[in-house]
Short mmCIF file of C-alpha atoms in Angstrom, two decimals:
data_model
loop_
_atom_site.label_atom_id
_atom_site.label_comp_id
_atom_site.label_asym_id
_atom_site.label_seq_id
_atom_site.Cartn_x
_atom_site.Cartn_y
_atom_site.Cartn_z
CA UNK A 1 207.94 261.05 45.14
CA UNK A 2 204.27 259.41 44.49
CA UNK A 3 205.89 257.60 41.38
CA UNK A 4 208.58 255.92 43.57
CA UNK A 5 205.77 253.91 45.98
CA UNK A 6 206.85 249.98 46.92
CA UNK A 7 205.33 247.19 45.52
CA UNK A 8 202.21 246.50 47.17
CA UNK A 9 201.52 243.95 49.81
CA UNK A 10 200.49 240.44 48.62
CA UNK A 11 196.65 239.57 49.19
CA UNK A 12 197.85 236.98 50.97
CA UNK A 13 201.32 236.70 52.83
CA UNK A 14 202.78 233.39 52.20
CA UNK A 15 203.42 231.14 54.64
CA UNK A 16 206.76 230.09 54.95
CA UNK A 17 208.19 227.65 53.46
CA UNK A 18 212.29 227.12 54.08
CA UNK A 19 212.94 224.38 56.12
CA UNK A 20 213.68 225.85 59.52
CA UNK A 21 216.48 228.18 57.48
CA UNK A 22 216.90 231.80 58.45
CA UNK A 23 215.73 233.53 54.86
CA UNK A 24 217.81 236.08 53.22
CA UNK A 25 217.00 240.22 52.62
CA UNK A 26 216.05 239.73 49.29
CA UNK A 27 213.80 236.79 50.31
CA UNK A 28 212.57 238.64 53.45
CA UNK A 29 211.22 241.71 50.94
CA UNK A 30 209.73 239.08 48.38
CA UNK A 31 207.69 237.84 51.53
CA UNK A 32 206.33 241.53 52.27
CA UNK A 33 206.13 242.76 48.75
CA UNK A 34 208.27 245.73 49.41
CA UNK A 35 212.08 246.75 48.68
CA UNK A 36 215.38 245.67 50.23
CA UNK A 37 215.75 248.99 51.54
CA UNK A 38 212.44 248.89 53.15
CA UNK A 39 212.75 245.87 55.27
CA UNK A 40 216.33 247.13 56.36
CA UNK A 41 213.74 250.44 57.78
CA UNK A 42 211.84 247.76 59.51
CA UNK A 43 214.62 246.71 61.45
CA UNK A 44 215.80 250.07 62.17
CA UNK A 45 211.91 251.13 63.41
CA UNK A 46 211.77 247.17 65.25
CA UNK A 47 209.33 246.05 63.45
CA UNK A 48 211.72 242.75 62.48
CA UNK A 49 214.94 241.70 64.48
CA UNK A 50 217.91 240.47 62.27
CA UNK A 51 221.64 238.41 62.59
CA UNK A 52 224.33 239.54 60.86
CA UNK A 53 225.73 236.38 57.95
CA UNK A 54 229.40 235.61 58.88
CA UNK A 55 231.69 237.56 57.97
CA UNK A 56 229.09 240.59 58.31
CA UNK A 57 228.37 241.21 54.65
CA UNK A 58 224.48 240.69 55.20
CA UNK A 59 221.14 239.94 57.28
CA UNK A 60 219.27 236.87 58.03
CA UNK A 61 215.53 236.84 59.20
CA UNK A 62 213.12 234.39 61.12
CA UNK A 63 210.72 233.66 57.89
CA UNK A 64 207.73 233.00 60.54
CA UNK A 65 208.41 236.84 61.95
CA UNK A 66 208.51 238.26 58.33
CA UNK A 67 205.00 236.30 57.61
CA UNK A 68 203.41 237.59 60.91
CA UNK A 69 204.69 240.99 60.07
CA UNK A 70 203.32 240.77 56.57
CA UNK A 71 199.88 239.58 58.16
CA UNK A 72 200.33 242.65 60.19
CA UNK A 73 200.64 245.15 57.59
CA UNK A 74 197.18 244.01 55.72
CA UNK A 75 195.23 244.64 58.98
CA UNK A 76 197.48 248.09 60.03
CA UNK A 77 197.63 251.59 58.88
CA UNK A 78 200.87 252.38 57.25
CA UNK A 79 203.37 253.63 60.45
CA UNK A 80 205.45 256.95 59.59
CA UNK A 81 208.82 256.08 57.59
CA UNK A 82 212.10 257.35 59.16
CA UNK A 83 212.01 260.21 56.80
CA UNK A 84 209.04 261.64 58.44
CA UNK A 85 211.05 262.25 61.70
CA UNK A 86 208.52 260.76 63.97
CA UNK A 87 208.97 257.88 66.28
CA UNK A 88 205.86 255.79 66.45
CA UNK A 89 205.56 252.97 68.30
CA UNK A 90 202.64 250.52 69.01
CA UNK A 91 200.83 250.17 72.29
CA UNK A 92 197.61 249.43 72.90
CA UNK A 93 197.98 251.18 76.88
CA UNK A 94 196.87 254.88 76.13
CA UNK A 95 195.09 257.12 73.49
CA UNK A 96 194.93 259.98 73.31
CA UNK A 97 191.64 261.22 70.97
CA UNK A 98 191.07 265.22 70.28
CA UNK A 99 190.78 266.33 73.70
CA UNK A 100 189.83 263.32 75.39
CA UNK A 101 192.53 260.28 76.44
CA UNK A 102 191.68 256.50 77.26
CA UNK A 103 192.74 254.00 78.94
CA UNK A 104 192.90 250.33 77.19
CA UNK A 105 190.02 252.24 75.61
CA UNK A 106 187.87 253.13 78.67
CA UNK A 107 187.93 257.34 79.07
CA UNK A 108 190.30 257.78 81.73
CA UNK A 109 188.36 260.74 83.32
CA UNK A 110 185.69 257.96 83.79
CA UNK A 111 188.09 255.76 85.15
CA UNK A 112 189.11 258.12 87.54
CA UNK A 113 185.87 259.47 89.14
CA UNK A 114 185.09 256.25 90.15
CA UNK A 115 188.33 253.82 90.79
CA UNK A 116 191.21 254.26 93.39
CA UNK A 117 194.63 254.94 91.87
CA UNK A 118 195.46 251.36 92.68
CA UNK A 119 192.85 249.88 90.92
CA UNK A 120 193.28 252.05 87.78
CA UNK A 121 196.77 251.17 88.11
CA UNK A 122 195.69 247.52 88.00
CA UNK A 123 193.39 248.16 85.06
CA UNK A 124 196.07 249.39 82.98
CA UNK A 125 198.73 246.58 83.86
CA UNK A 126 196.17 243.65 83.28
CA UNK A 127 193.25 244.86 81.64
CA UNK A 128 191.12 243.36 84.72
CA UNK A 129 189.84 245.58 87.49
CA UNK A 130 190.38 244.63 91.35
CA UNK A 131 188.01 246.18 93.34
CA UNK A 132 189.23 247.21 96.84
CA UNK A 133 193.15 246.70 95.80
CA UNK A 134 195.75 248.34 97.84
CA UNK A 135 199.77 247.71 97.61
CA UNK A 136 201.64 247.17 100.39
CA UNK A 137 205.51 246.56 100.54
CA UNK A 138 207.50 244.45 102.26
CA UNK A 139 209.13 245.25 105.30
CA UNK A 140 212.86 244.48 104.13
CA UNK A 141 212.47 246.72 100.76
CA UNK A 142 210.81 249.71 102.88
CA UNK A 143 213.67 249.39 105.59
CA UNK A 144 216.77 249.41 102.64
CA UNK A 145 215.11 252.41 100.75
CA UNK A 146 214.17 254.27 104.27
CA UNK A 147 217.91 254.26 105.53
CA UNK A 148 219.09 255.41 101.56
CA UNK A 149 216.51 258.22 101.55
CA UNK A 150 217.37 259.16 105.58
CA UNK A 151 221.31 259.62 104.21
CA UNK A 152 220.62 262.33 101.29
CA UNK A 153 221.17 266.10 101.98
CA UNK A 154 217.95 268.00 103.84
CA UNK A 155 217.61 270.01 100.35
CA UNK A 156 217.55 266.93 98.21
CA UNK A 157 214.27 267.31 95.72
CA UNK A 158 211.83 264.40 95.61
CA UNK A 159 213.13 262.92 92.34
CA UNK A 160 216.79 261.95 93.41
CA UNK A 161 214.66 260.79 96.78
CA UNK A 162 212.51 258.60 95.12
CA UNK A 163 215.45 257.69 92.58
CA UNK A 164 217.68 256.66 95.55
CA UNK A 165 214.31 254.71 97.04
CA UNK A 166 214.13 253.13 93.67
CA UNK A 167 217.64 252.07 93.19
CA UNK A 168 218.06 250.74 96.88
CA UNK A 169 214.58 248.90 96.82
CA UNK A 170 216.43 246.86 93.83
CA UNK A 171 219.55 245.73 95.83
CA UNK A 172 216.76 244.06 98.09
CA UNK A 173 215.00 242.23 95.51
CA UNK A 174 216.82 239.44 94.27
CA UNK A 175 214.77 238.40 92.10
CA UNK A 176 214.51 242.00 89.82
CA UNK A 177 216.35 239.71 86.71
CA UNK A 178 213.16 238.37 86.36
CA UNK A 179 211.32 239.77 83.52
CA UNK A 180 208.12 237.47 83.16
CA UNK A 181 204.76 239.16 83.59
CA UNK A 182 204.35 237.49 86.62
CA UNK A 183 207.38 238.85 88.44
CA UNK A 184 207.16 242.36 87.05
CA UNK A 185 203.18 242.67 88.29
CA UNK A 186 204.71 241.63 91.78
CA UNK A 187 207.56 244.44 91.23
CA UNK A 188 205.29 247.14 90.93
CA UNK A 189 202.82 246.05 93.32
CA UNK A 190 205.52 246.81 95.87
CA UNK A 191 207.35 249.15 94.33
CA UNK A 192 204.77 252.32 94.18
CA UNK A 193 204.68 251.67 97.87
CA UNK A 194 208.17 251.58 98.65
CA UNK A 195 208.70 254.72 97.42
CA UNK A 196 206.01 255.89 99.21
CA UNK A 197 206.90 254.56 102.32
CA UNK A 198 210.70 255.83 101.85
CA UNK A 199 209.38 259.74 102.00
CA UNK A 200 209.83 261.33 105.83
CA UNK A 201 206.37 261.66 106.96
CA UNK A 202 205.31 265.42 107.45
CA UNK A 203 203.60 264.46 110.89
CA UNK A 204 203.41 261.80 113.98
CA UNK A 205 201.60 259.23 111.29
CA UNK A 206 203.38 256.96 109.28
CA UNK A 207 200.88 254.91 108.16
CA UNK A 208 202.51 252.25 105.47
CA UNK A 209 198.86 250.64 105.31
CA UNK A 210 195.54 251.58 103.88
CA UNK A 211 194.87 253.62 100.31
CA UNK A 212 198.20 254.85 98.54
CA UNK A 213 196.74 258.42 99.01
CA UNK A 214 196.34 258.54 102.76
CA UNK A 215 199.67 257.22 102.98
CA UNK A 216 201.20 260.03 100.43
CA UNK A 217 199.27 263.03 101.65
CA UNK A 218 201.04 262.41 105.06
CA UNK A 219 204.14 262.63 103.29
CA UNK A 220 203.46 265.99 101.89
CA UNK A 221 201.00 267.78 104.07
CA UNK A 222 201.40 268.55 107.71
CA UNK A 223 197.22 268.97 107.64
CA UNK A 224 194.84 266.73 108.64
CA UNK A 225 192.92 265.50 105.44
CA UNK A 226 189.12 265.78 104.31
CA UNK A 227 187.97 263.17 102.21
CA UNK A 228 187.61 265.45 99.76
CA UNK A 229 191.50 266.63 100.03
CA UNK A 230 192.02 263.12 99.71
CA UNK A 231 189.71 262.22 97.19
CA UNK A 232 190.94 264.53 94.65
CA UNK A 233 194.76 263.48 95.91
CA UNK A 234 193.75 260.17 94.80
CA UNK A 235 192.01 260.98 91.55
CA UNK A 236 195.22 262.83 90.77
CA UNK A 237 197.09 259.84 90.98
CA UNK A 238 194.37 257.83 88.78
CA UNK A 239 194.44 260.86 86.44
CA UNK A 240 198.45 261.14 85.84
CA UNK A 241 199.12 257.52 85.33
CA UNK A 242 199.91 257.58 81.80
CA UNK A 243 200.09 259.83 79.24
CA UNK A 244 200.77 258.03 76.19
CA UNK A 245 204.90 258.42 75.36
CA UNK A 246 205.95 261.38 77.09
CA UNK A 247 209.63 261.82 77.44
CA UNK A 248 210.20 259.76 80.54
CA UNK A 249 207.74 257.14 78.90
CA UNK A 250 209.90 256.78 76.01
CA UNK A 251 212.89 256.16 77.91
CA UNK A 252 211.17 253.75 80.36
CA UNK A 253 210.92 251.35 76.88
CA UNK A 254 214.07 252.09 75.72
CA UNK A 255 215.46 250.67 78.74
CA UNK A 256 213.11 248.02 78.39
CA UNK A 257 214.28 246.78 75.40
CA UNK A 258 217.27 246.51 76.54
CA UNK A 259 215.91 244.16 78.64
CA UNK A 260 217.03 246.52 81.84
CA UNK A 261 214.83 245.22 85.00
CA UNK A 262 212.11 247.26 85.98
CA UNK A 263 213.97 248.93 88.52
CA UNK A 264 216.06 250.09 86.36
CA UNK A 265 213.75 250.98 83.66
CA UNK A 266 211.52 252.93 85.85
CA UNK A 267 215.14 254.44 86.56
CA UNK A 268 215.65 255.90 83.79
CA UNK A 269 211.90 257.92 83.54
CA UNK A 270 212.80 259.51 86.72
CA UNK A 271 216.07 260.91 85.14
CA UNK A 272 213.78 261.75 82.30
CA UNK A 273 211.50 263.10 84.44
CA UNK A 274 213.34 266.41 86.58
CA UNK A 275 213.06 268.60 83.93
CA UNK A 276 210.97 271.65 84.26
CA UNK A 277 209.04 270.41 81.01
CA UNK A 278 208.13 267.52 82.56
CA UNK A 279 207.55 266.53 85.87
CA UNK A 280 208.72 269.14 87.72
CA UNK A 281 206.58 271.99 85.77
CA UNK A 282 203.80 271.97 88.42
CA UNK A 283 206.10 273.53 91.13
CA UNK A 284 206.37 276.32 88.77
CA UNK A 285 203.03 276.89 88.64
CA UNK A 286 202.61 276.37 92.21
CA UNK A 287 205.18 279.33 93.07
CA UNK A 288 203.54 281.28 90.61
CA UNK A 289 200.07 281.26 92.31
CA UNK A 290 201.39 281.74 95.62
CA UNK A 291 202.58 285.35 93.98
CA UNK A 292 199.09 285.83 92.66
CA UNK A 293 197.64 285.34 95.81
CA UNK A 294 200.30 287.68 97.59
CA UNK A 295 199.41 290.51 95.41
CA UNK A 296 195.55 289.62 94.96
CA UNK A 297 196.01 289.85 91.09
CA UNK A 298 197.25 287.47 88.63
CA UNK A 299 198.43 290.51 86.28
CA UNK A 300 201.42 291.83 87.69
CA UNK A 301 202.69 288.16 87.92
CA UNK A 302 202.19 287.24 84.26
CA UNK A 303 203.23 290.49 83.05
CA UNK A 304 206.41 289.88 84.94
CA UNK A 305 206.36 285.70 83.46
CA UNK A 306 206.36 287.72 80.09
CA UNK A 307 208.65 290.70 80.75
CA UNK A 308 211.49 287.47 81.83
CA UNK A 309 210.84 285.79 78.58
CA UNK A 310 209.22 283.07 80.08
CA UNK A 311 205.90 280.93 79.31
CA UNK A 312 203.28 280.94 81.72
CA UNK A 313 202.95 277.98 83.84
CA UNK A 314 200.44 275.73 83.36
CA UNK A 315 198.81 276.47 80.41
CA UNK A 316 198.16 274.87 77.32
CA UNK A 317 200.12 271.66 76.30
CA UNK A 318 201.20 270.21 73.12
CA UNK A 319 198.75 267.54 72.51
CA UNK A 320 195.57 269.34 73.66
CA UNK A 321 194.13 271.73 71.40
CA UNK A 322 191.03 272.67 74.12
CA UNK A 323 191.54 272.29 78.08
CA UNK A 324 193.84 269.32 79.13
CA UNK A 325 191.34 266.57 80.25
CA UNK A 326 192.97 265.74 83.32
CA UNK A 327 192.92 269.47 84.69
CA UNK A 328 188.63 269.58 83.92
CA UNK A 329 188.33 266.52 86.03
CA UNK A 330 190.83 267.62 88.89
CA UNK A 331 188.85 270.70 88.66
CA UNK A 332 185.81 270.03 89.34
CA UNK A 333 187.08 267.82 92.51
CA UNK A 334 188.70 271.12 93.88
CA UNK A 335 185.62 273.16 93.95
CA UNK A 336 184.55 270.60 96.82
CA UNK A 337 186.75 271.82 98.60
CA UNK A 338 186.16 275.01 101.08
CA UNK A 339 190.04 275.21 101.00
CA UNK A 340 190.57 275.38 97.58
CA UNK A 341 188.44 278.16 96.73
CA UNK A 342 191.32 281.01 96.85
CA UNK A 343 193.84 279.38 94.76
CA UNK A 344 191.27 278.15 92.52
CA UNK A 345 190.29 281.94 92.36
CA UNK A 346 193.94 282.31 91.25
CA UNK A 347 194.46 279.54 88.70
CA UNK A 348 191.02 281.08 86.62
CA UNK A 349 192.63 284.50 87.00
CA UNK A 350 195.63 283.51 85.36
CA UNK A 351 193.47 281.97 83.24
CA UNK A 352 191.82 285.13 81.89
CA UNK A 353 194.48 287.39 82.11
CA UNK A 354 196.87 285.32 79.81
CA UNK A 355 193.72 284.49 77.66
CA UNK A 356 193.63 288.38 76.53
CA UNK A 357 196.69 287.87 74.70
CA UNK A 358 197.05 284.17 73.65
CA UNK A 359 194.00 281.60 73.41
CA UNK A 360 195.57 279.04 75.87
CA UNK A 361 193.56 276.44 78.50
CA UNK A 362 194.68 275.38 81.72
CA UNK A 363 196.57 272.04 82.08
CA UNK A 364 197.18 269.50 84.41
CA UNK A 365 199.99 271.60 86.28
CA UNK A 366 198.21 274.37 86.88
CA UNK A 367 195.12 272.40 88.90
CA UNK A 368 197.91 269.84 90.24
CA UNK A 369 199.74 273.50 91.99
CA UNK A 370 196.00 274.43 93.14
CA UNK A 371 195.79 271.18 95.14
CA UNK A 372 199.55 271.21 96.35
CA UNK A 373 199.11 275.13 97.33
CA UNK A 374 195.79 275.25 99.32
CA UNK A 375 196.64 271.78 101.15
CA UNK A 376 199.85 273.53 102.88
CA UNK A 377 202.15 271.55 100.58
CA UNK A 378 205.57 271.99 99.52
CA UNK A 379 206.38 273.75 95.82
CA UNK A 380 207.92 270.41 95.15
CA UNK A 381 204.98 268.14 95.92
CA UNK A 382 203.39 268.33 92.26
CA UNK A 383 206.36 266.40 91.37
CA UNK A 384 206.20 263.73 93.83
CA UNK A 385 202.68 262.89 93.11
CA UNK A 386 203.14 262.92 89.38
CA UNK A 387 206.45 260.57 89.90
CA UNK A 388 204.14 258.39 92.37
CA UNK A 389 201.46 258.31 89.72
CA UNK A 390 203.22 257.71 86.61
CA UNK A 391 205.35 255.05 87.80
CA UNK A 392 202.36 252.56 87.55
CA UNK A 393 202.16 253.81 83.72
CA UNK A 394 205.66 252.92 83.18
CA UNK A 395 205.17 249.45 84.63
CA UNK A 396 202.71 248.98 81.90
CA UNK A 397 205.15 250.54 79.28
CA UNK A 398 207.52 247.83 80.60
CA UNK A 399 205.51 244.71 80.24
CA UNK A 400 204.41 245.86 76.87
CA UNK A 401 207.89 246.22 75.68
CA UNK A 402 208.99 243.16 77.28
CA UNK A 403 206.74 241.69 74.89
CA UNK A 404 208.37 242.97 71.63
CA UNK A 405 211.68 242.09 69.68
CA UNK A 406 214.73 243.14 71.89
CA UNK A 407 216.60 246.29 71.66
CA UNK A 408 213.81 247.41 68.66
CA UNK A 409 214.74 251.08 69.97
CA UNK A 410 217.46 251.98 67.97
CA UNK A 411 216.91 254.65 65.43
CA UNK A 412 219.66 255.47 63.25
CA UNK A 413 221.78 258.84 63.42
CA UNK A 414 221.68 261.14 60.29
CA UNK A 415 225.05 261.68 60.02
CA UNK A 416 225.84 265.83 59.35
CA UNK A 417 229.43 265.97 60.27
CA UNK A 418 232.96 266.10 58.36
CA UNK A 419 233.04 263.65 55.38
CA UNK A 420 235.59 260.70 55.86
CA UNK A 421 238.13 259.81 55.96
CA UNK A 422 239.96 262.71 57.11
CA UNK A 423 243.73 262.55 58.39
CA UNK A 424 244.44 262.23 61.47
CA UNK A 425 244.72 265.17 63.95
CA UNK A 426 247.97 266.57 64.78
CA UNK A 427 249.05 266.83 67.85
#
């Protein structure tokens, strides 16, 4: 209620003052100038980290975290309590603005149209551009993930390959306990391109050299590429790397702050990531416009989407109000493409024919399926490129996390079972 607020925050957090001594609960709220209960929520939301007293009975807190923390809430807007039901965690790697998204604040459309994937990636790991980067990976990493990939059932989908890739890359790296900045950077600098490099090429080249998108379209296209098909491959890549904390996102730092290496962590995204909500939604919409373009019309196709009880694919999205940023930019790359112009003719016919009935844009899916459907590409390739891509986003989930108080994601249960004690259950 607005009568029950917590005392305000001192002018002025005190510095503290206790002798090197771990500082009680009571002592930790007279420091912030709010209630016990509150700075209990702080731990919960890891905002403050905390050691049991012996015998269990209480907490103990670093005095110099509680100050910073105090400092902190002068300069920062008030986060959303537990009771508002929404997770919010600081980052300072993506925003995303109305219908625009950023970058470490640089519009990530921009970013795209004129930087490689590589050097976006770099951008968003470091905050320093590298002109001309490319990742390579080493030889004994590509060969381990190769022969684990080679071993998986012909109709294995490209998450559980890249997943296996992922997993056997980090039995060759000995070195994947180390979490500094420094060792993670060199992680995903030969990472990306170890899963790349694990794919079975679709033709005689198996180029594990040159940009990351030469070396990918190979993997998913049996066509020779134009620089436009691989310009707007590329841009793809650039455009998908992050999306502030989408599902996979959020597991990638939950992992993290469990200190899990980054193998593992970006591990547990791609388990995250198969669901047909997330990564996997643009073979959907792929399928779908190869039906549009076998009966020349996109309205027999969504009336039959509808008739099923099923959404349409790729359209509209939860954070976007207008068109999805990412699908305007991938767009407009398309139309420079001679071979794009049919499905493209699709995608804005499912456009308008859904639009009759509910006000909904086009998102990224639906112009990732046009590129994956007029280059001669599998259903499933969406979902490789948007694993490829987001990967580098997830390194720069990890290093962020890496950088907070340890295992600061653990939100507490609300408890809606049987009250206890009850006896216990016969047999």
């Amino acid at each position: 209620m607005r009568d029950q607020q917590p005392a305000p925050v001192p002018a002025r957090a005190p510095e503290p003052t206790h002798g090197g001594r771990r500082i009680s609960t009571r002592e930790a709220a007279d420091l912030l100038g709010v209630k016990p209960e509150t700075v209990y929520a702080y731990v919960s939301r890891g905002r403050l980290s905390s050691r049991s007293t012996p015998g269990g009975r209480g907490s103990t807190f670093d005095p110099e975290e509680v100050a910073a923390l105090a400092r902190r809430n002068r300069r920062e807007p008030a986060e959303s309590t537990p009771a508002a039901g929404k997770l919010s965690v600081r980052t300072r790697i993506t925003l995303i603005d109305g219908n625009r998204y950023y970058f470490r604040g640089v519009d990530a459309t921009e970013l795209a149209a004129h930087h490689s994937y590589e050097e976006v990636a770099e951008w968003l790991w470091t905050g320093v551009l590298r002109p001309g980067v490319t990742f390579t990976a080493p030889a004994a990493s590509v060969e381990v993930a190769r022969r684990a990939v080679d071993s998986l059932p012909e109709h294995t989908g490209p998450t559980d390959r890249l997943r296996v890739a992922a997993v056997a890359a980090a039995t060759a790296d000995p070195l994947r306990f180390d979490l500094s900045e420094e060792a993670v950077l060199g992680t995903a600098r030969t990472l990306i391109p170890t899963l790349v490099a694990a794919l079975p090429p679709k033709w005689h080249d198996r180029r594990d050299d040159g940009p990351l998108a030469h070396r990918l379209w190979v993997r998913l296209s049996g066509r020779e590429p134009s620089e436009a098909s691989l310009r707007a491959l590329d841009a793809a890549l650039a455009l998908l790397v992050d999306h502030d904390l989408a599902a996979s996102t959020l597991a990638v730092r939950v992992a993290a702050s469990a200190r899990a290496h980054a193998y593992a962590a970006v591990s547990a995204g791609l388990g995250v990531l198969e669901g047909p909500l997330h990564g996997a939604a643009s073979g959907l919409a792929h399928r779908m416009l190869l039906d549009v373009l076998d009966h020349g019309t996109a309205v027999p196709v969504i009336a039959d989407e509808l008739r099923a009880g099923r959404r349409v694919p790729g359209l509209g999205h939860r954070v976007y109000s207008g068109e999805d940023p990412r699908a305007r930019a991938l767009f407009a790359l398309l139309e420079e493409i001679p071979d794009a112009a049919p499905a493209l003719a699709a995608a804005r016919d499912v456009v308008s024919t859904t639009a009759r009935h509910a006000p909904l844009h086009a998102n990224v899916d639906l112009a990732l399926a046009v590129l994956t459907a007029s280059s001669g590409m599998h259903a499933s390739a969406g979902e490789t490129i948007f694993v490829v891509a987001r990967t580098a986003g997830w390194i720069a989930h990890i290093l962020e996390e890496y950088g907070e108080s340890p295992l600061r994601m653990r939100p507490s249960g609300h408890y809606v079972g049987e009250t206890p004690p009850r006896p216990l259950p016969e047999r």
